[in-house]
Amino acid sequence: MNNLKKWKILKSKMVLAHPWCQVRQDEIELPNGKIIDDYFVSIKPDVAMILPITSNREIIFVRQYRHAVGEFFLELPAGNFDPTKESAELAAIRELTEETGYIPHEFKKIGTLYDKPSKDTNKIHLFLAGNVRKAGEQQLDITEEIEVILIPVESVLEKIIQGEIAVAGTVAALFLGLKFLTF
């Protein structure tokens, strides 16, 4: 029996409405009656992430600088998208092609995760792409400088353990995706 109750929003206002960053301030009533007038929520777009695997059982990663942390990270190709303009599937394939120049031969959805549901609104839509092949050159955005790195499937777990692959969404996608490696 579930006795948990949702929080009640009493008032809500946008306190930051920039195209790259939106923050909402909610006044909420907790189930115990306590009022919190400054609960901040980051309104973020959904993300499409793809786990691309070549016919040689190599996973295609992108290595790029992440300014908020000031470090370079190995990640799976991914990007934001607007679900009113593009499906998660098309966004995942687009991101793979733009960031790496590769295209998938086989493709399927493997899950949907929430990034940080205590403060963020977005979902991460995860896809597995098999038998990917190089079809062109990268088509990077102005803020992107990306190195494409292929890593054998058998080496990925050790790279996670060693901290070489450490972005939460990528790690989750890898663990989910490796279960589905039989296309």
Coordinates of C-alpha atoms in Angstrom, one line a residue:
M1 CA 0.0 0.0 0.0
N2 CA 1.4 3.4 -1.1
N3 CA 0.6 6.3 1.2
L4 CA 3.0 8.7 -0.4
K5 CA 1.4 11.9 -1.7
K6 CA 2.6 14.4 -4.3
W7 CA 3.6 17.9 -3.4
K8 CA 1.1 20.6 -4.1
I9 CA 2.2 23.6 -6.2
L10 CA 0.7 26.8 -4.7
K11 CA 2.4 29.3 -6.9
S12 CA 4.9 29.1 -9.7
K13 CA 6.9 31.7 -11.6
M14 CA 9.8 31.7 -14.1
V15 CA 12.8 33.4 -12.6
L16 CA 15.1 32.8 -15.5
A17 CA 13.9 32.5 -19.1
H18 CA 16.9 32.3 -21.3
P19 CA 17.0 30.1 -24.4
W20 CA 19.9 28.1 -22.9
C21 CA 18.7 28.1 -19.3
Q22 CA 15.2 28.2 -17.7
V23 CA 14.5 28.1 -14.0
R24 CA 11.1 28.0 -12.3
Q25 CA 10.5 29.0 -8.7
D26 CA 7.7 27.1 -7.0
E27 CA 5.9 27.6 -3.8
I28 CA 4.9 24.2 -2.6
E29 CA 3.0 22.6 0.1
L30 CA 4.4 19.3 1.4
P31 CA 2.1 16.4 2.4
N32 CA 2.9 17.3 6.0
G33 CA 1.5 20.8 5.5
K34 CA 4.8 22.6 5.5
I35 CA 5.2 25.4 2.9
I36 CA 8.4 25.9 1.0
D37 CA 8.4 29.1 -1.0
D38 CA 11.7 28.8 -2.9
Y39 CA 11.9 25.4 -4.5
F40 CA 13.8 25.9 -7.8
V41 CA 13.3 23.7 -10.8
S42 CA 15.5 23.6 -13.9
I43 CA 13.4 23.3 -17.1
K44 CA 15.6 21.3 -19.5
P45 CA 15.0 19.8 -22.9
D46 CA 14.9 16.0 -23.4
V47 CA 18.0 14.3 -24.5
A48 CA 18.5 11.6 -27.1
M49 CA 21.5 9.3 -26.4
I50 CA 22.8 6.6 -28.7
L51 CA 25.0 3.6 -28.0
P52 CA 26.6 2.9 -31.4
I53 CA 28.4 -0.4 -32.0
T54 CA 30.4 -1.3 -35.1
S55 CA 30.4 -4.7 -36.7
N56 CA 33.8 -5.2 -35.0
R57 CA 32.2 -4.8 -31.6
E58 CA 33.6 -1.4 -30.9
I59 CA 31.6 1.3 -29.2
I60 CA 31.8 4.8 -30.7
F61 CA 32.4 7.4 -28.0
V62 CA 32.9 11.1 -28.3
R63 CA 35.5 12.9 -26.2
Q64 CA 34.7 16.6 -25.5
Y65 CA 35.3 19.4 -23.0
R66 CA 32.5 20.1 -20.5
H67 CA 32.8 23.6 -19.3
A68 CA 30.7 23.4 -16.1
V69 CA 33.2 20.9 -14.6
G70 CA 36.2 22.1 -16.7
E71 CA 37.3 18.6 -17.8
F72 CA 37.2 16.4 -20.9
F73 CA 34.9 13.4 -20.8
L74 CA 34.3 10.2 -22.8
E75 CA 30.5 10.0 -23.6
L76 CA 28.1 8.4 -25.9
P77 CA 26.8 10.7 -28.7
A78 CA 23.8 12.6 -27.4
G79 CA 22.0 15.9 -27.7
N80 CA 19.0 17.9 -26.7
F81 CA 15.9 18.0 -28.9
D82 CA 12.4 19.5 -29.0
P83 CA 9.8 16.6 -29.1
T84 CA 7.3 19.0 -30.8
K85 CA 9.7 19.3 -33.7
E86 CA 11.6 16.0 -33.8
S87 CA 11.2 12.4 -32.5
A88 CA 13.7 11.0 -30.0
E89 CA 14.6 8.4 -32.6
L90 CA 15.4 10.9 -35.3
A91 CA 17.3 13.1 -32.7
A92 CA 19.5 10.2 -31.7
I93 CA 20.4 9.3 -35.3
R94 CA 21.0 13.0 -36.1
E95 CA 23.3 13.4 -33.1
L96 CA 25.3 10.2 -34.0
T97 CA 25.7 11.5 -37.6
E98 CA 26.6 15.1 -36.7
E99 CA 29.0 14.2 -33.8
T100 CA 30.7 11.2 -35.4
G101 CA 30.0 10.9 -39.1
Y102 CA 28.6 7.4 -38.5
I103 CA 25.1 6.0 -39.4
P104 CA 23.3 3.0 -37.9
H105 CA 22.2 -0.1 -39.8
E106 CA 20.2 -1.5 -36.9
F107 CA 18.5 0.6 -34.3
K108 CA 16.2 0.2 -31.3
K109 CA 15.1 2.0 -28.2
I110 CA 16.4 0.5 -24.9
G111 CA 15.0 2.8 -22.3
T112 CA 14.1 6.2 -20.9
L113 CA 15.8 7.6 -17.8
Y114 CA 15.4 10.7 -15.8
D115 CA 18.6 12.7 -15.3
K116 CA 18.0 14.4 -11.9
P117 CA 14.2 14.4 -11.2
S118 CA 14.6 16.2 -7.9
K119 CA 15.5 19.4 -9.7
D120 CA 15.4 18.8 -13.5
T121 CA 12.5 18.2 -15.8
N122 CA 14.2 16.3 -18.7
K123 CA 14.2 12.7 -19.8
I124 CA 17.1 10.8 -21.5
H125 CA 15.9 8.6 -24.3
L126 CA 18.4 5.8 -24.9
F127 CA 18.9 3.9 -28.1
L128 CA 21.1 1.1 -29.3
A129 CA 22.6 1.2 -32.8
G130 CA 24.2 -1.8 -34.4
N131 CA 26.5 -2.3 -37.3
V132 CA 27.2 1.4 -37.5
R133 CA 29.5 2.6 -40.3
K134 CA 31.3 5.7 -41.2
A135 CA 29.3 7.6 -43.8
G136 CA 30.7 11.1 -43.8
E137 CA 32.4 13.8 -41.8
Q138 CA 31.4 15.4 -38.5
Q139 CA 29.0 18.3 -38.7
L140 CA 29.6 20.1 -35.4
D141 CA 27.9 23.0 -33.7
I142 CA 29.8 26.1 -32.9
T143 CA 30.3 25.0 -29.2
E144 CA 31.4 21.5 -30.2
E145 CA 35.0 20.2 -30.6
I146 CA 34.7 16.4 -30.6
E147 CA 37.2 13.6 -30.9
V148 CA 35.7 10.3 -32.0
I149 CA 37.1 7.3 -30.1
L150 CA 36.3 3.6 -30.7
I151 CA 36.6 1.3 -27.7
P152 CA 36.2 -2.5 -27.8
V153 CA 33.1 -3.7 -26.0
E154 CA 35.3 -5.9 -23.8
S155 CA 37.2 -2.9 -22.5
V156 CA 34.3 -0.7 -21.5
L157 CA 33.7 -2.1 -18.0
E158 CA 37.3 -1.6 -17.0
K159 CA 37.2 2.0 -18.3
I160 CA 34.1 2.7 -16.1
I161 CA 35.8 1.1 -13.1
Q162 CA 39.0 3.2 -13.7
G163 CA 36.9 6.4 -14.0
E164 CA 37.8 7.0 -17.6
I165 CA 34.0 6.8 -18.5
A166 CA 32.3 8.7 -15.7
V167 CA 29.2 10.6 -17.0
A168 CA 26.1 9.1 -15.4
G169 CA 23.9 9.0 -18.4
T170 CA 26.6 7.3 -20.5
V171 CA 27.3 4.7 -17.8
A172 CA 23.6 3.9 -17.4
A173 CA 23.2 3.6 -21.2
L174 CA 26.2 1.3 -21.4
F175 CA 24.9 -1.1 -18.7
L176 CA 21.4 -1.1 -20.3
G177 CA 22.7 -1.4 -23.8
L178 CA 25.2 -4.2 -23.2
K179 CA 22.3 -6.4 -22.1
F180 CA 20.7 -5.9 -25.5
L181 CA 23.7 -6.6 -27.6
T182 CA 21.9 -9.4 -29.5
F183 CA 20.2 -7.7 -32.4

